[in-house]
Amino acid sequence: VGSEMCIRDRCGPACHEAAFDDPRRSGRAAAEPLSPKSTDLSDPVPAGGWRGFRWTRLALGAWVFATLALCVYLPALDGPFVSDDLFTIPENAYVTQGDGASVLAVLHPTGAATRVTTNYSPVQLLAHMAEWRFFGADTRGYHVVNVLVHVVGSLLLVLLLARSGISEAWAWAAGAVFLLHPANVEAVAW
């Protein structure tokens, strides 16, 4: 009882009620769940919470992340195809033709398209087919897509961290570090 009074005196009644609605501590059944599941997305974010995550902040964060990433990777946007890109994209008839037969060949795990790229990666090759349709041999489009995919990955990291109980500020900070860390240059710029 002495520690309950101490907590009540320091935190106020709202804190006391939240702390002692736990039936394990008070010996009685709680009137409500300890962490109510609010579906109102306009609620402020509880410390380390997911349910009240502000989606307007996520949209603003997406815009900020996209702007930052495009600024950081701007010098790489005009870079040419390099290394395995050459035989995976412009020299790969399955990607450049992009017809129905090519799609089926890419989806076949032991087919000719797999032997051309030396690995079975249908999602990657289908994405390259779509990019070839839109951008042809202009590498800027491919690099912009890579940057945007990296932005989406960084935002998903923010959401994952917020869902796992990390405060929103730390989740955004970690997402920004992942977005801008030099170790990701190869995956994004090449």
PDB file of C-alpha atoms in Angstrom:
ATOM      1  CA  VAL A   1       0.000   0.000   0.000  1.00  0.00           C
ATOM      2  CA  GLY A   2       2.877   2.351   0.781  1.00  0.00           C
ATOM      3  CA  SER A   3       4.315   1.996  -2.735  1.00  0.00           C
ATOM      4  CA  GLU A   4       0.846   2.463  -4.233  1.00  0.00           C
ATOM      5  CA  MET A   5       0.486   5.767  -2.424  1.00  0.00           C
ATOM      6  CA  CYS A   6       3.937   6.829  -3.573  1.00  0.00           C
ATOM      7  CA  ILE A   7       3.087   6.067  -7.212  1.00  0.00           C
ATOM      8  CA  ARG A   8      -0.276   7.798  -6.897  1.00  0.00           C
ATOM      9  CA  ASP A   9       1.304  10.891  -5.405  1.00  0.00           C
ATOM     10  CA  ARG A  10       3.926  11.153  -8.147  1.00  0.00           C
ATOM     11  CA  CYS A  11       1.849  10.335 -11.221  1.00  0.00           C
ATOM     12  CA  GLY A  12      -1.641  11.517 -10.394  1.00  0.00           C
ATOM     13  CA  PRO A  13      -4.908   9.568 -10.513  1.00  0.00           C
ATOM     14  CA  ALA A  14      -4.805   8.672 -14.245  1.00  0.00           C
ATOM     15  CA  CYS A  15      -1.416   7.057 -13.893  1.00  0.00           C
ATOM     16  CA  HIS A  16      -2.507   5.270 -10.742  1.00  0.00           C
ATOM     17  CA  GLU A  17      -5.637   3.865 -12.374  1.00  0.00           C
ATOM     18  CA  ALA A  18      -3.701   2.602 -15.392  1.00  0.00           C
ATOM     19  CA  ALA A  19      -1.000   1.031 -13.237  1.00  0.00           C
ATOM     20  CA  PHE A  20      -3.381  -0.712 -10.873  1.00  0.00           C
ATOM     21  CA  ASP A  21      -6.045  -1.924 -13.287  1.00  0.00           C
ATOM     22  CA  ASP A  22      -3.822  -4.957 -13.713  1.00  0.00           C
ATOM     23  CA  PRO A  23      -5.745  -7.766 -11.958  1.00  0.00           C
ATOM     24  CA  ARG A  24      -2.453  -9.517 -11.162  1.00  0.00           C
ATOM     25  CA  ARG A  25      -1.389  -6.563  -8.993  1.00  0.00           C
ATOM     26  CA  SER A  26      -4.692  -5.530  -7.428  1.00  0.00           C
ATOM     27  CA  GLY A  27      -6.320  -8.930  -6.939  1.00  0.00           C
ATOM     28  CA  ARG A  28      -9.483  -7.905  -8.807  1.00  0.00           C
ATOM     29  CA  ALA A  29     -10.662  -8.165 -12.381  1.00  0.00           C
ATOM     30  CA  ALA A  30      -9.865  -5.203 -14.590  1.00  0.00           C
ATOM     31  CA  ALA A  31     -12.771  -3.206 -15.982  1.00  0.00           C
ATOM     32  CA  GLU A  32     -11.043  -2.691 -19.344  1.00  0.00           C
ATOM     33  CA  PRO A  33      -8.068  -4.225 -21.126  1.00  0.00           C
ATOM     34  CA  LEU A  34      -4.726  -2.736 -20.119  1.00  0.00           C
ATOM     35  CA  SER A  35      -4.005  -1.477 -23.635  1.00  0.00           C
ATOM     36  CA  PRO A  36      -7.282  -0.645 -25.376  1.00  0.00           C
ATOM     37  CA  LYS A  37      -7.214  -1.258 -29.102  1.00  0.00           C
ATOM     38  CA  SER A  38      -8.273   2.020 -30.598  1.00  0.00           C
ATOM     39  CA  THR A  39      -9.086   2.055 -34.283  1.00  0.00           C
ATOM     40  CA  ASP A  40      -9.247   5.846 -34.353  1.00  0.00           C
ATOM     41  CA  LEU A  41      -6.155   6.725 -36.389  1.00  0.00           C
ATOM     42  CA  SER A  42      -6.314  10.371 -35.315  1.00  0.00           C
ATOM     43  CA  ASP A  43      -5.394   9.493 -31.721  1.00  0.00           C
ATOM     44  CA  PRO A  44      -1.940  10.611 -30.615  1.00  0.00           C
ATOM     45  CA  VAL A  45       0.684   7.912 -30.676  1.00  0.00           C
ATOM     46  CA  PRO A  46       0.975   6.166 -27.337  1.00  0.00           C
ATOM     47  CA  ALA A  47       4.544   5.618 -26.197  1.00  0.00           C
ATOM     48  CA  GLY A  48       5.787   2.752 -28.321  1.00  0.00           C
ATOM     49  CA  GLY A  49       2.287   2.078 -29.612  1.00  0.00           C
ATOM     50  CA  TRP A  50       1.082   1.049 -33.032  1.00  0.00           C
ATOM     51  CA  ARG A  51      -2.664   1.494 -32.966  1.00  0.00           C
ATOM     52  CA  GLY A  52      -2.573   5.256 -32.654  1.00  0.00           C
ATOM     53  CA  PHE A  53       0.155   5.791 -35.231  1.00  0.00           C
ATOM     54  CA  ARG A  54      -0.666   8.977 -37.106  1.00  0.00           C
ATOM     55  CA  TRP A  55      -1.012   8.180 -40.784  1.00  0.00           C
ATOM     56  CA  THR A  56      -0.679  11.854 -41.709  1.00  0.00           C
ATOM     57  CA  ARG A  57       2.778  11.793 -40.134  1.00  0.00           C
ATOM     58  CA  LEU A  58       3.551   8.667 -42.128  1.00  0.00           C
ATOM     59  CA  ALA A  59       2.583  10.432 -45.358  1.00  0.00           C
ATOM     60  CA  LEU A  60       4.690  13.451 -44.432  1.00  0.00           C
ATOM     61  CA  GLY A  61       7.556  11.144 -43.420  1.00  0.00           C
ATOM     62  CA  ALA A  62       7.273   9.341 -46.767  1.00  0.00           C
ATOM     63  CA  TRP A  63       7.568  12.649 -48.597  1.00  0.00           C
ATOM     64  CA  VAL A  64      10.567  13.694 -46.465  1.00  0.00           C
ATOM     65  CA  PHE A  65      12.251  10.290 -46.893  1.00  0.00           C
ATOM     66  CA  ALA A  66      11.667  10.340 -50.674  1.00  0.00           C
ATOM     67  CA  THR A  67      13.059  13.861 -50.950  1.00  0.00           C
ATOM     68  CA  LEU A  68      16.107  13.008 -48.846  1.00  0.00           C
ATOM     69  CA  ALA A  69      16.782   9.804 -50.753  1.00  0.00           C
ATOM     70  CA  LEU A  70      16.466  11.459 -54.148  1.00  0.00           C
ATOM     71  CA  CYS A  71      18.846  14.219 -53.031  1.00  0.00           C
ATOM     72  CA  VAL A  72      21.377  11.741 -51.646  1.00  0.00           C
ATOM     73  CA  TYR A  73      21.222   9.411 -54.646  1.00  0.00           C
ATOM     74  CA  LEU A  74      20.933  12.156 -57.286  1.00  0.00           C
ATOM     75  CA  PRO A  75      24.517  11.661 -58.517  1.00  0.00           C
ATOM     76  CA  ALA A  76      23.816   7.968 -59.168  1.00  0.00           C
ATOM     77  CA  LEU A  77      20.627   8.466 -61.176  1.00  0.00           C
ATOM     78  CA  ASP A  78      22.520   8.852 -64.462  1.00  0.00           C
ATOM     79  CA  GLY A  79      24.799   5.881 -63.820  1.00  0.00           C
ATOM     80  CA  PRO A  80      25.002   3.190 -66.523  1.00  0.00           C
ATOM     81  CA  PHE A  81      24.153  -0.472 -66.232  1.00  0.00           C
ATOM     82  CA  VAL A  82      27.105  -2.177 -64.520  1.00  0.00           C
ATOM     83  CA  SER A  83      28.299  -5.672 -63.707  1.00  0.00           C
ATOM     84  CA  ASP A  84      25.501  -8.252 -63.756  1.00  0.00           C
ATOM     85  CA  ASP A  85      22.967  -5.616 -64.874  1.00  0.00           C
ATOM     86  CA  LEU A  86      24.295  -5.988 -68.402  1.00  0.00           C
ATOM     87  CA  PHE A  87      23.354  -9.631 -68.886  1.00  0.00           C
ATOM     88  CA  THR A  88      20.307  -9.378 -66.609  1.00  0.00           C
ATOM     89  CA  ILE A  89      18.608  -6.440 -68.329  1.00  0.00           C
ATOM     90  CA  PRO A  90      19.724  -5.034 -71.720  1.00  0.00           C
ATOM     91  CA  GLU A  91      21.365  -8.211 -73.037  1.00  0.00           C
ATOM     92  CA  ASN A  92      18.588 -10.497 -71.768  1.00  0.00           C
ATOM     93  CA  ALA A  93      16.082 -11.199 -74.547  1.00  0.00           C
ATOM     94  CA  TYR A  94      13.520 -12.465 -72.023  1.00  0.00           C
ATOM     95  CA  VAL A  95      13.488  -9.057 -70.323  1.00  0.00           C
ATOM     96  CA  THR A  96      13.651  -6.892 -73.434  1.00  0.00           C
ATOM     97  CA  GLN A  97      10.973  -8.805 -75.357  1.00  0.00           C
ATOM     98  CA  GLY A  98       8.611  -9.077 -72.392  1.00  0.00           C
ATOM     99  CA  ASP A  99       5.997 -11.097 -74.282  1.00  0.00           C
ATOM    100  CA  GLY A 100       3.888 -13.928 -72.878  1.00  0.00           C
ATOM    101  CA  ALA A 101       6.440 -16.595 -73.791  1.00  0.00           C
ATOM    102  CA  SER A 102       9.148 -14.614 -71.996  1.00  0.00           C
ATOM    103  CA  VAL A 103       6.987 -14.336 -68.880  1.00  0.00           C
ATOM    104  CA  LEU A 104       6.403 -18.090 -68.870  1.00  0.00           C
ATOM    105  CA  ALA A 105      10.131 -18.725 -69.391  1.00  0.00           C
ATOM    106  CA  VAL A 106      10.988 -16.435 -66.467  1.00  0.00           C
ATOM    107  CA  LEU A 107       8.495 -18.228 -64.215  1.00  0.00           C
ATOM    108  CA  HIS A 108       9.922 -21.670 -65.022  1.00  0.00           C
ATOM    109  CA  PRO A 109      12.423 -22.566 -62.247  1.00  0.00           C
ATOM    110  CA  THR A 110      14.744 -24.586 -64.491  1.00  0.00           C
ATOM    111  CA  GLY A 111      14.015 -22.885 -67.806  1.00  0.00           C
ATOM    112  CA  ALA A 112      16.275 -21.050 -70.196  1.00  0.00           C
ATOM    113  CA  ALA A 113      15.716 -17.662 -68.532  1.00  0.00           C
ATOM    114  CA  THR A 114      17.069 -19.072 -65.275  1.00  0.00           C
ATOM    115  CA  ARG A 115      20.185 -20.304 -67.056  1.00  0.00           C
ATOM    116  CA  VAL A 116      20.748 -16.887 -68.651  1.00  0.00           C
ATOM    117  CA  THR A 117      20.761 -15.090 -65.291  1.00  0.00           C
ATOM    118  CA  THR A 118      22.363 -18.042 -63.429  1.00  0.00           C
ATOM    119  CA  ASN A 119      19.699 -17.939 -60.734  1.00  0.00           C
ATOM    120  CA  TYR A 120      15.955 -18.294 -60.368  1.00  0.00           C
ATOM    121  CA  SER A 121      14.627 -14.823 -59.601  1.00  0.00           C
ATOM    122  CA  PRO A 122      11.241 -14.421 -61.289  1.00  0.00           C
ATOM    123  CA  VAL A 123      10.107 -11.374 -59.297  1.00  0.00           C
ATOM    124  CA  GLN A 124      13.304  -9.516 -60.160  1.00  0.00           C
ATOM    125  CA  LEU A 125      13.073 -10.410 -63.847  1.00  0.00           C
ATOM    126  CA  LEU A 126       9.364  -9.537 -64.034  1.00  0.00           C
ATOM    127  CA  ALA A 127      10.148  -6.180 -62.434  1.00  0.00           C
ATOM    128  CA  HIS A 128      12.916  -5.621 -64.993  1.00  0.00           C
ATOM    129  CA  MET A 129      10.466  -6.509 -67.779  1.00  0.00           C
ATOM    130  CA  ALA A 130       8.036  -3.872 -66.529  1.00  0.00           C
ATOM    131  CA  GLU A 131      10.835  -1.326 -66.145  1.00  0.00           C
ATOM    132  CA  TRP A 132      12.099  -2.082 -69.665  1.00  0.00           C
ATOM    133  CA  ARG A 133       8.590  -1.402 -70.987  1.00  0.00           C
ATOM    134  CA  PHE A 134       8.519   1.990 -69.245  1.00  0.00           C
ATOM    135  CA  PHE A 135      12.145   3.127 -69.457  1.00  0.00           C
ATOM    136  CA  GLY A 136      13.854   1.048 -72.145  1.00  0.00           C
ATOM    137  CA  ALA A 137      17.635   1.428 -71.868  1.00  0.00           C
ATOM    138  CA  ASP A 138      17.408   4.738 -69.947  1.00  0.00           C
ATOM    139  CA  THR A 139      18.912   3.855 -66.553  1.00  0.00           C
ATOM    140  CA  ARG A 140      17.458   6.874 -64.723  1.00  0.00           C
ATOM    141  CA  GLY A 141      14.089   5.162 -64.428  1.00  0.00           C
ATOM    142  CA  TYR A 142      15.644   2.035 -62.951  1.00  0.00           C
ATOM    143  CA  HIS A 143      17.578   4.078 -60.401  1.00  0.00           C
ATOM    144  CA  VAL A 144      14.499   6.105 -59.407  1.00  0.00           C
ATOM    145  CA  VAL A 145      12.572   2.853 -58.880  1.00  0.00           C
ATOM    146  CA  ASN A 146      15.435   1.545 -56.698  1.00  0.00           C
ATOM    147  CA  VAL A 147      15.384   4.730 -54.629  1.00  0.00           C
ATOM    148  CA  LEU A 148      11.613   4.540 -54.157  1.00  0.00           C
ATOM    149  CA  VAL A 149      11.776   0.871 -53.173  1.00  0.00           C
ATOM    150  CA  HIS A 150      14.450   1.812 -50.640  1.00  0.00           C
ATOM    151  CA  VAL A 151      12.181   4.566 -49.279  1.00  0.00           C
ATOM    152  CA  VAL A 152       9.339   2.052 -48.891  1.00  0.00           C
ATOM    153  CA  GLY A 153      11.711  -0.327 -47.072  1.00  0.00           C
ATOM    154  CA  SER A 154      12.748   2.469 -44.721  1.00  0.00           C
ATOM    155  CA  LEU A 155       9.105   3.338 -44.009  1.00  0.00           C
ATOM    156  CA  LEU A 156       8.313  -0.315 -43.344  1.00  0.00           C
ATOM    157  CA  LEU A 157      11.181  -0.349 -40.853  1.00  0.00           C
ATOM    158  CA  VAL A 158       9.636   2.669 -39.104  1.00  0.00           C
ATOM    159  CA  LEU A 159       6.283   0.882 -38.892  1.00  0.00           C
ATOM    160  CA  LEU A 160       7.865  -2.367 -37.692  1.00  0.00           C
ATOM    161  CA  LEU A 161       9.793  -0.590 -34.952  1.00  0.00           C
ATOM    162  CA  ALA A 162       6.716   1.379 -33.868  1.00  0.00           C
ATOM    163  CA  ARG A 163       4.696  -1.825 -33.753  1.00  0.00           C
ATOM    164  CA  SER A 164       7.347  -3.580 -31.702  1.00  0.00           C
ATOM    165  CA  GLY A 165       7.169  -0.943 -28.989  1.00  0.00           C
ATOM    166  CA  ILE A 166       9.918   1.503 -29.952  1.00  0.00           C
ATOM    167  CA  SER A 167       8.843   5.116 -29.506  1.00  0.00           C
ATOM    168  CA  GLU A 168       7.851   6.903 -32.675  1.00  0.00           C
ATOM    169  CA  ALA A 169      10.794   9.318 -32.500  1.00  0.00           C
ATOM    170  CA  TRP A 170      13.313   6.466 -32.273  1.00  0.00           C
ATOM    171  CA  ALA A 171      11.515   4.540 -35.007  1.00  0.00           C
ATOM    172  CA  TRP A 172      11.818   7.539 -37.349  1.00  0.00           C
ATOM    173  CA  ALA A 173      15.461   8.027 -36.381  1.00  0.00           C
ATOM    174  CA  ALA A 174      16.260   4.379 -37.144  1.00  0.00           C
ATOM    175  CA  GLY A 175      14.375   4.603 -40.450  1.00  0.00           C
ATOM    176  CA  ALA A 176      16.390   7.686 -41.401  1.00  0.00           C
ATOM    177  CA  VAL A 177      19.668   5.962 -40.527  1.00  0.00           C
ATOM    178  CA  PHE A 178      18.684   2.978 -42.673  1.00  0.00           C
ATOM    179  CA  LEU A 179      17.629   5.305 -45.492  1.00  0.00           C
ATOM    180  CA  LEU A 180      20.833   7.329 -45.522  1.00  0.00           C
ATOM    181  CA  HIS A 181      23.464   4.834 -44.372  1.00  0.00           C
ATOM    182  CA  PRO A 182      26.316   4.455 -46.870  1.00  0.00           C
ATOM    183  CA  ALA A 183      26.179   0.660 -46.635  1.00  0.00           C
ATOM    184  CA  ASN A 184      23.006   0.735 -48.740  1.00  0.00           C
ATOM    185  CA  VAL A 185      24.567   2.550 -51.691  1.00  0.00           C
ATOM    186  CA  GLU A 186      25.289  -0.633 -53.607  1.00  0.00           C
ATOM    187  CA  ALA A 187      21.727  -1.920 -53.282  1.00  0.00           C
ATOM    188  CA  VAL A 188      20.159   1.397 -54.240  1.00  0.00           C
ATOM    189  CA  ALA A 189      22.518   3.043 -56.700  1.00  0.00           C
ATOM    190  CA  TRP A 190      23.772   0.085 -58.741  1.00  0.00           C
TER     191      TRP A 190
END
